[in-house]
Amino acid sequence: MKRWILLLFCLCFLAGCWDRREINELAFVSSAAIDKDGDRWHVTVELFEPGGMQGEKSNSAKGRQGWLVEAAGESIFSAIRNLAKVVPRRVYWSHCQGIILGEEAAKEGLAEFLDFCVRDQEVRSSVLLFVSHGKAKKLVIETVGSIDDTLGLQLAGLANIAKLASSNLVTTVRDFSVDLATDGVSPMLCGLKLVPTKTLPGSFSSKDGDVKAASGVKVQLEGQALFRQTKMVGWLPENQVRGILWILNPPTGAIINVKVPGTQQRVSLELVKVRSNLQLKANGGERRLVIGVEGEISLGGQASSRNLNLAASARSLQRQCEAVIRNEIQQAIETAMKLQVDPFGFGHFIHTKDPKYWHRVRTNWPEKLPPISYAIEMKLVSSGLKTGGPALERRLDK
Amino acid sequence: MRKLRRKTGKKVQFRHDPAPEELLQTLNEVPLFSELEAVLEKIQEIFGQAADLVTRRLKVNSGQLALVYLDGMVNKTSVEKVLNEILLIRPQAEDAGLRLGTDLVRWLERGLAVGNVKVEESFGGVVRGILNGETALLADGEGEALLLETEEFEKRAVSEPQVEALVRGPREGFVENIGTNLTMIRRRLRHPSLRVEKLVLGDLTNTKVAVLYLEGVALEAVVEEVRRRIRQIKIDGVLESNYLEELIEDSPFSIFPQIGTTERPDRAVASLLEGRVLILTDGTPFVLYVPMIFTSLIHSPEDYYHRWHLVLGIRLLRTLGFFITLFLPSVYIALTTFHQELIPTPLAISLAMQREQVPYPAAVEAFLMQLIFEILVEAGLRLPRPLGQAISIVGALVIGEAAVQAGLVSAAMVIVISTTAIAAFLFPSYELSLSVRLLRFPMMLLSSVLGLFGIFYGLMLLLTHLVQLRSFGLPFMTPMAPFFARDQHDELFRAPWWAMRKRPKIIGSSDPTRQTSSISRKHLELEAEVEERKKEK
């Protein structure tokens, strides 16, 4: 017992608060932008500003609350360490929400950056990764505030909610590394773009009650950056991203716009339930890839006055919907083929199903992609809370 | 002392001979003289001519008698009744021709209107009797004395227990008088198997102590162990049951109490029914029960008086309270100074913001706040009641409001400390809350030095200590470690009374069945009968 007490005593005073750092001695990174200029890495970090956030929140046009700092270095690590020349506190990466990579840096290759992220114990593997259109630094510096305090929080929020728009797939360091390590998958990252908003209404000023036009630009998710190994090879345009999503992460809640049968009027359908599956059919030495998507749709809104719940129009809507999905997938595959990448992971799928066949084609992947057929089946299950067309039109008819 | 001796050149007399501790023992060896006057003189000498010692000399036809008692320790009416007997009724009988003489045995056999009478032959016994409030009846030429039970003194009325207050349950609490306490137990346990063993402890205080157990339910080995340990006690005074507790507990250096205390007769009887042994001490309302286990500390008698569903929630809350009060400040320190990555981002930013103006480390801040809080609690206990409220307002304002605004502590720390402070008082046992409050400080030290690693180090140390503790041979952490599935019916949750058929596994092993199965079966049979009758209708 005496020895135990002595040991405890020694422990307390010999260890002496090693590694101790008070929470207010840290500078929390909210988001970071990484660019490469020639052979120098530029790191721009947006730090949470604890003091600044204490201010009156009701103040008009609440701007961004972060503090922006930039540093450069020969390697990414030295650039980050050089931040200490500017920031009077220890730069702390564990709460970093998102890292934005410059398009140039991505095109040059992310090997060094990724290795740093995975090796360093502070940067989490759940950090969101983005590729900016143009310089990443510009994006971090120029964007104005949103309803969130910092760009980092805004990105984290977008990652959660962007699924609804189903035009992006936000990925993390972990996703990227896993894709990179997997045979037959090409990694991809979500794109970010600055959008000028000249007539943007800001927030209401509490003092005079009028609307202030906030000048400046905002960030927006835009497109998907496709990679071959660690090098970015090109963009998948925004309207094709859903083609990948149908296979990788079927977007429940996606809206598909089709025409009311027999008219040119639009009707939007909401996907209530959707599931996809891949199949590899063998026929002698030949293989055929079958992409299956099945789901349930519900009527979201229409412009005509017809009652679309009738069996005949339902069938037409379903067929149109299936065609749209098929078209989207085809377009995405086309773009990917052009760039010689496979973000769908077809190669990985074939590897698991038919390893022998995979070893025959892997050297020329993804050129040797087998012919693809589609099995898409959608079912109209609900017309929402009403059956007829817009009430307004019916009233006009009278 | 050696110096003193050298200076004066002779041995300095420090000791009185015989020492007060041994006086009664010595007097036990001295038989009563046969001459009355000599006896009275000797008693006067022993008491040092005490002012409250009453010596009443009586003369009856056939000889001389004397009553000796301590004023204020006896019931005046009883003494007067005896005097009446001796001075008025006896002479009439003697006048009628009866020759009673001063033979005390004959007095004892036929003639004193007093309940309990003892015969004593030594000075020790007589003096002890007088000190206990008995009246000594001495006769000339006898060499023995009668001790008449006339004891009565002022005592506090039975009132509601202060520390173990309940919402539902008996409102009666033990008092300082051991006799009253015994009665309260007897009244609740009307069974001849209740064994009461009385003894006197403390060489100077001569405090009455009683050991109670249920014959056939309590383990004979435990009862014997209690007797053995109590018999070994050698102390000058016993003013409170804690004197005994510290002298007989298994691990005197442990911070956890290994002997239960209660001021509730209902809880005392419940422990008897489970097979435990009670130790009553005169002069205190706190009764000891052994063996005790850790879970008794977080069980309240009220758990058995409320409906059983609710007890689960209440006990879970107390268990949670144990961990909160022990670990919350240390976890806060560890997270804010070592493991900032474990805090959710918005909270981390908000904590950093609050700590922005605090000049010293979180550990210092926590120690400071904790210290201030403990000061407030202790001061609140000692303060005269009218002042208490004023102080608590000052405390609340100073700690809660001003300290934060002055930038001395962060608001989060105030929340942490006050939650911790309140959680400590969730336990029904004040002893446990004291131990945990004390343990919190080493925990905070460990966490401020080693972070979460330190907390787990402390927790391991604590658990190791807890599982090796014994209370009169019973493992302290039963029925968790060692684990007894059977005892789980009264552990974190309480089974309804009709399902609690067994006594605790080890301590109740001499009579394991609390309800015979036939009773429970009868309960079911009755239900079946009711069902049948319904069908018939």
mmCIF file of C-alpha atoms in Angstrom, chain B residues 170-412:
data_model
loop_
_atom_site.group_PDB
_atom_site.id
_atom_site.type_symbol
_atom_site.label_atom_id
_atom_site.label_comp_id
_atom_site.label_asym_id
_atom_site.label_seq_id
_atom_site.Cartn_x
_atom_site.Cartn_y
_atom_site.Cartn_z
ATOM 1 C CA PRO B 170 -42.258 6.427 9.717
ATOM 2 C CA ARG B 171 -41.521 9.838 11.182
ATOM 3 C CA GLU B 172 -39.870 8.416 14.280
ATOM 4 C CA GLY B 173 -36.152 8.617 14.832
ATOM 5 C CA PHE B 174 -33.830 7.249 17.453
ATOM 6 C CA VAL B 175 -33.022 9.432 20.445
ATOM 7 C CA GLU B 176 -30.010 9.617 22.742
ATOM 8 C CA ASN B 177 -31.465 7.267 25.309
ATOM 9 C CA ILE B 178 -30.596 3.651 24.699
ATOM 10 C CA GLY B 179 -33.666 2.391 26.542
ATOM 11 C CA THR B 180 -36.030 4.369 24.345
ATOM 12 C CA ASN B 181 -34.193 3.183 21.269
ATOM 13 C CA LEU B 182 -34.458 -0.431 22.359
ATOM 14 C CA THR B 183 -38.160 0.005 22.883
ATOM 15 C CA MET B 184 -38.563 1.443 19.412
ATOM 16 C CA ILE B 185 -36.918 -1.630 17.944
ATOM 17 C CA ARG B 186 -38.866 -4.025 20.147
ATOM 18 C CA ARG B 187 -42.111 -2.345 19.166
ATOM 19 C CA ARG B 188 -41.362 -3.003 15.514
ATOM 20 C CA LEU B 189 -40.049 -6.510 15.986
ATOM 21 C CA ARG B 190 -42.365 -8.266 18.404
ATOM 22 C CA HIS B 191 -40.638 -11.582 18.436
ATOM 23 C CA PRO B 192 -38.844 -13.432 21.212
ATOM 24 C CA SER B 193 -35.940 -14.310 18.910
ATOM 25 C CA LEU B 194 -34.646 -10.746 19.126
ATOM 26 C CA ARG B 195 -31.530 -11.079 21.232
ATOM 27 C CA VAL B 196 -30.305 -8.116 23.278
ATOM 28 C CA GLU B 197 -26.864 -8.268 24.830
ATOM 29 C CA LYS B 198 -25.957 -5.344 27.021
ATOM 30 C CA LEU B 199 -22.497 -4.294 28.014
ATOM 31 C CA VAL B 200 -20.723 -1.268 29.366
ATOM 32 C CA LEU B 201 -17.874 0.382 27.459
ATOM 33 C CA GLY B 202 -15.578 3.248 28.286
ATOM 34 C CA ASP B 203 -13.633 3.130 31.532
ATOM 35 C CA LEU B 204 -14.674 6.620 32.533
ATOM 36 C CA THR B 205 -17.960 7.179 30.743
ATOM 37 C CA ASN B 206 -19.325 3.685 31.435
ATOM 38 C CA THR B 207 -21.529 3.964 28.391
ATOM 39 C CA LYS B 208 -24.217 1.383 27.882
ATOM 40 C CA VAL B 209 -23.926 -0.483 24.632
ATOM 41 C CA ALA B 210 -26.322 -3.102 23.344
ATOM 42 C CA VAL B 211 -25.760 -5.702 20.640
ATOM 43 C CA LEU B 212 -28.966 -6.805 18.930
ATOM 44 C CA TYR B 213 -29.554 -9.608 16.464
ATOM 45 C CA LEU B 214 -32.215 -12.054 15.434
ATOM 46 C CA GLU B 215 -31.407 -15.502 16.652
ATOM 47 C CA GLY B 216 -31.606 -17.956 13.770
ATOM 48 C CA VAL B 217 -31.432 -15.238 11.117
ATOM 49 C CA ALA B 218 -28.113 -13.557 11.882
ATOM 50 C CA LEU B 219 -24.980 -15.518 11.162
ATOM 51 C CA GLU B 220 -23.580 -16.898 14.383
ATOM 52 C CA ALA B 221 -20.045 -16.226 13.142
ATOM 53 C CA VAL B 222 -20.759 -12.539 12.610
ATOM 54 C CA VAL B 223 -22.400 -12.187 16.014
ATOM 55 C CA GLU B 224 -19.427 -13.854 17.618
ATOM 56 C CA GLU B 225 -17.053 -11.572 15.714
ATOM 57 C CA VAL B 226 -18.962 -8.497 16.881
ATOM 58 C CA ARG B 227 -18.751 -9.721 20.479
ATOM 59 C CA ARG B 228 -15.049 -10.459 20.112
ATOM 60 C CA ARG B 229 -14.187 -7.068 18.652
ATOM 61 C CA ILE B 230 -16.284 -5.126 21.128
ATOM 62 C CA ARG B 231 -14.855 -7.029 24.049
ATOM 63 C CA GLN B 232 -11.364 -5.975 23.024
ATOM 64 C CA ILE B 233 -12.198 -2.288 23.208
ATOM 65 C CA LYS B 234 -10.272 -0.403 25.832
ATOM 66 C CA ILE B 235 -11.073 3.275 25.805
ATOM 67 C CA ASP B 236 -11.763 5.926 28.402
ATOM 68 C CA GLY B 237 -14.950 7.191 26.887
ATOM 69 C CA VAL B 238 -17.581 6.433 24.250
ATOM 70 C CA LEU B 239 -19.557 9.553 23.423
ATOM 71 C CA GLU B 240 -20.833 8.592 20.008
ATOM 72 C CA SER B 241 -21.152 5.405 18.036
ATOM 73 C CA ASN B 242 -18.295 6.492 15.757
ATOM 74 C CA TYR B 243 -15.905 5.769 18.663
ATOM 75 C CA LEU B 244 -16.929 2.142 18.375
ATOM 76 C CA GLU B 245 -17.104 2.229 14.575
ATOM 77 C CA GLU B 246 -13.488 3.247 14.251
ATOM 78 C CA LEU B 247 -12.380 0.739 16.846
ATOM 79 C CA ILE B 248 -14.057 -2.293 15.301
ATOM 80 C CA GLU B 249 -14.051 -1.692 11.536
ATOM 81 C CA ASP B 250 -12.093 -3.978 9.226
ATOM 82 C CA SER B 251 -9.954 -1.444 7.350
ATOM 83 C CA PRO B 252 -9.373 1.561 9.581
ATOM 84 C CA PHE B 253 -7.442 3.417 6.860
ATOM 85 C CA SER B 254 -10.133 3.197 4.210
ATOM 86 C CA ILE B 255 -12.022 6.331 3.326
ATOM 87 C CA PHE B 256 -15.246 4.361 2.912
ATOM 88 C CA PRO B 257 -17.397 3.577 5.915
ATOM 89 C CA GLN B 258 -17.587 -0.180 6.406
ATOM 90 C CA ILE B 259 -20.145 -0.034 9.162
ATOM 91 C CA GLY B 260 -23.615 1.270 8.525
ATOM 92 C CA THR B 261 -25.176 3.972 10.629
ATOM 93 C CA THR B 262 -28.814 4.891 10.823
ATOM 94 C CA GLU B 263 -31.037 6.995 13.000
ATOM 95 C CA ARG B 264 -34.183 5.296 11.772
ATOM 96 C CA PRO B 265 -35.677 2.435 13.772
ATOM 97 C CA ASP B 266 -37.356 1.093 10.640
ATOM 98 C CA ARG B 267 -34.048 0.806 8.856
ATOM 99 C CA ALA B 268 -32.500 -0.792 11.934
ATOM 100 C CA VAL B 269 -35.226 -3.419 12.037
ATOM 101 C CA ALA B 270 -34.906 -3.997 8.285
ATOM 102 C CA SER B 271 -31.209 -4.741 8.799
ATOM 103 C CA LEU B 272 -32.060 -7.130 11.605
ATOM 104 C CA LEU B 273 -34.486 -8.907 9.294
ATOM 105 C CA GLU B 274 -31.772 -9.278 6.664
ATOM 106 C CA GLY B 275 -29.574 -10.941 9.246
ATOM 107 C CA ARG B 276 -27.415 -8.053 10.312
ATOM 108 C CA VAL B 277 -26.287 -7.184 13.816
ATOM 109 C CA LEU B 278 -27.122 -3.857 15.444
ATOM 110 C CA ILE B 279 -24.949 -2.020 17.918
ATOM 111 C CA LEU B 280 -26.777 0.571 20.004
ATOM 112 C CA THR B 281 -24.802 3.141 21.940
ATOM 113 C CA ASP B 282 -26.214 5.207 24.764
ATOM 114 C CA GLY B 283 -25.979 8.915 24.205
ATOM 115 C CA THR B 284 -26.398 9.007 20.450
ATOM 116 C CA PRO B 285 -29.293 8.481 18.071
ATOM 117 C CA PHE B 286 -26.972 6.835 15.541
ATOM 118 C CA VAL B 287 -27.151 3.065 15.588
ATOM 119 C CA LEU B 288 -24.525 0.906 13.889
ATOM 120 C CA TYR B 289 -25.309 -2.119 11.750
ATOM 121 C CA VAL B 290 -22.880 -4.709 10.494
ATOM 122 C CA PRO B 291 -21.937 -6.103 8.084
ATOM 123 C CA MET B 292 -22.578 -3.318 5.619
ATOM 124 C CA ILE B 293 -22.092 -3.336 1.860
ATOM 125 C CA PHE B 294 -21.507 -0.531 -0.595
ATOM 126 C CA THR B 295 -24.990 -0.685 -2.059
ATOM 127 C CA SER B 296 -26.556 -0.017 1.337
ATOM 128 C CA LEU B 297 -24.988 3.404 1.062
ATOM 129 C CA ILE B 298 -27.034 4.276 -1.982
ATOM 130 C CA HIS B 299 -30.187 2.546 -0.787
ATOM 131 C CA SER B 300 -32.667 4.527 1.227
ATOM 132 C CA PRO B 301 -35.397 3.066 3.448
ATOM 133 C CA GLU B 302 -37.786 5.005 1.281
ATOM 134 C CA ASP B 303 -36.954 2.701 -1.624
ATOM 135 C CA TYR B 304 -39.013 0.062 0.119
ATOM 136 C CA TYR B 305 -41.955 2.318 0.872
ATOM 137 C CA HIS B 306 -42.574 3.618 -2.630
ATOM 138 C CA ARG B 307 -43.937 1.543 -5.453
ATOM 139 C CA TRP B 308 -41.214 -0.608 -6.884
ATOM 140 C CA HIS B 309 -41.231 0.792 -10.434
ATOM 141 C CA LEU B 310 -40.137 4.214 -9.267
ATOM 142 C CA VAL B 311 -37.252 2.820 -7.295
ATOM 143 C CA LEU B 312 -35.379 1.809 -10.412
ATOM 144 C CA GLY B 313 -35.309 5.407 -11.599
ATOM 145 C CA ILE B 314 -34.343 6.800 -8.228
ATOM 146 C CA ARG B 315 -31.536 4.318 -7.720
ATOM 147 C CA LEU B 316 -30.191 4.870 -11.227
ATOM 148 C CA LEU B 317 -30.183 8.565 -10.492
ATOM 149 C CA ARG B 318 -28.181 8.010 -7.313
ATOM 150 C CA THR B 319 -25.677 5.804 -9.118
ATOM 151 C CA LEU B 320 -25.324 8.463 -11.767
ATOM 152 C CA GLY B 321 -24.919 11.010 -8.983
ATOM 153 C CA PHE B 322 -22.050 8.976 -7.574
ATOM 154 C CA PHE B 323 -20.152 9.173 -10.844
ATOM 155 C CA ILE B 324 -21.032 12.801 -11.468
ATOM 156 C CA THR B 325 -19.915 13.959 -8.087
ATOM 157 C CA LEU B 326 -16.737 11.946 -8.241
ATOM 158 C CA PHE B 327 -15.702 12.576 -11.831
ATOM 159 C CA LEU B 328 -17.407 15.597 -13.359
ATOM 160 C CA PRO B 329 -14.825 18.241 -12.363
ATOM 161 C CA SER B 330 -11.942 15.955 -13.255
ATOM 162 C CA VAL B 331 -13.466 15.056 -16.609
ATOM 163 C CA TYR B 332 -13.990 18.734 -17.298
ATOM 164 C CA ILE B 333 -10.367 19.481 -16.472
ATOM 165 C CA ALA B 334 -9.124 16.558 -18.551
ATOM 166 C CA LEU B 335 -11.210 17.506 -21.567
ATOM 167 C CA THR B 336 -10.384 21.192 -21.539
ATOM 168 C CA THR B 337 -6.674 20.858 -20.880
ATOM 169 C CA PHE B 338 -5.713 17.619 -22.611
ATOM 170 C CA HIS B 339 -8.367 16.242 -24.886
ATOM 171 C CA GLN B 340 -9.932 19.170 -26.690
ATOM 172 C CA GLU B 341 -10.597 16.926 -29.660
ATOM 173 C CA LEU B 342 -13.199 15.031 -27.619
ATOM 174 C CA ILE B 343 -15.427 18.068 -27.170
ATOM 175 C CA PRO B 344 -18.026 18.721 -29.852
ATOM 176 C CA THR B 345 -16.870 21.675 -31.962
ATOM 177 C CA PRO B 346 -19.516 24.236 -30.985
ATOM 178 C CA LEU B 347 -19.031 23.399 -27.313
ATOM 179 C CA ALA B 348 -15.258 23.602 -27.634
ATOM 180 C CA ILE B 349 -15.520 27.065 -29.157
ATOM 181 C CA SER B 350 -17.978 28.180 -26.515
ATOM 182 C CA LEU B 351 -15.727 26.851 -23.725
ATOM 183 C CA ALA B 352 -12.713 28.551 -25.217
ATOM 184 C CA MET B 353 -14.724 31.747 -25.392
ATOM 185 C CA GLN B 354 -15.728 31.524 -21.753
ATOM 186 C CA ARG B 355 -12.214 30.809 -20.632
ATOM 187 C CA GLU B 356 -10.849 33.699 -22.658
ATOM 188 C CA GLN B 357 -10.702 36.010 -19.656
ATOM 189 C CA VAL B 358 -9.785 33.491 -16.992
ATOM 190 C CA PRO B 359 -6.139 34.017 -16.159
ATOM 191 C CA TYR B 360 -5.158 30.641 -14.693
ATOM 192 C CA PRO B 361 -5.391 27.003 -15.813
ATOM 193 C CA ALA B 362 -8.656 25.097 -15.616
ATOM 194 C CA ALA B 363 -7.252 22.899 -12.852
ATOM 195 C CA VAL B 364 -6.532 25.871 -10.604
ATOM 196 C CA GLU B 365 -9.915 27.287 -11.420
ATOM 197 C CA ALA B 366 -11.598 24.021 -10.492
ATOM 198 C CA PHE B 367 -9.681 23.647 -7.234
ATOM 199 C CA LEU B 368 -10.501 27.214 -6.295
ATOM 200 C CA MET B 369 -14.206 26.860 -6.980
ATOM 201 C CA GLN B 370 -14.388 23.516 -5.254
ATOM 202 C CA LEU B 371 -12.650 24.946 -2.235
ATOM 203 C CA ILE B 372 -15.014 27.891 -2.073
ATOM 204 C CA PHE B 373 -17.940 25.554 -2.330
ATOM 205 C CA GLU B 374 -16.698 23.289 0.455
ATOM 206 C CA ILE B 375 -16.136 26.336 2.626
ATOM 207 C CA LEU B 376 -19.708 27.418 2.007
ATOM 208 C CA VAL B 377 -21.085 23.985 2.851
ATOM 209 C CA GLU B 378 -19.139 23.689 6.082
ATOM 210 C CA ALA B 379 -19.940 27.242 7.086
ATOM 211 C CA GLY B 380 -23.597 26.621 6.346
ATOM 212 C CA LEU B 381 -23.578 23.686 8.754
ATOM 213 C CA ARG B 382 -22.072 25.628 11.641
ATOM 214 C CA LEU B 383 -23.750 28.972 11.169
ATOM 215 C CA PRO B 384 -26.541 29.982 13.494
ATOM 216 C CA ARG B 385 -29.726 29.224 11.605
ATOM 217 C CA PRO B 386 -30.901 32.833 11.027
ATOM 218 C CA LEU B 387 -27.539 33.674 9.471
ATOM 219 C CA GLY B 388 -27.498 30.670 7.158
ATOM 220 C CA GLN B 389 -29.798 32.188 4.608
ATOM 221 C CA ALA B 390 -27.845 35.401 4.340
ATOM 222 C CA ILE B 391 -24.659 33.459 3.790
ATOM 223 C CA SER B 392 -26.187 31.243 1.134
ATOM 224 C CA ILE B 393 -27.358 34.299 -0.780
ATOM 225 C CA VAL B 394 -23.898 35.825 -0.566
ATOM 226 C CA GLY B 395 -22.408 32.497 -1.650
ATOM 227 C CA ALA B 396 -24.750 32.190 -4.602
ATOM 228 C CA LEU B 397 -24.121 35.748 -5.708
ATOM 229 C CA VAL B 398 -20.375 35.634 -5.183
ATOM 230 C CA ILE B 399 -19.835 32.290 -6.837
ATOM 231 C CA GLY B 400 -22.555 32.311 -9.413
ATOM 232 C CA GLU B 401 -22.549 35.833 -10.639
ATOM 233 C CA ALA B 402 -19.728 38.057 -9.527
ATOM 234 C CA ALA B 403 -16.911 35.560 -9.942
ATOM 235 C CA VAL B 404 -17.864 34.985 -13.558
ATOM 236 C CA GLN B 405 -18.232 38.649 -14.311
ATOM 237 C CA ALA B 406 -14.960 39.451 -12.633
ATOM 238 C CA GLY B 407 -13.317 36.915 -14.913
ATOM 239 C CA LEU B 408 -12.103 34.790 -12.010
ATOM 240 C CA VAL B 409 -13.869 31.655 -13.170
ATOM 241 C CA SER B 410 -15.678 30.646 -16.311
ATOM 242 C CA ALA B 411 -19.422 30.177 -16.385
ATOM 243 C CA ALA B 412 -19.012 26.550 -17.446
#
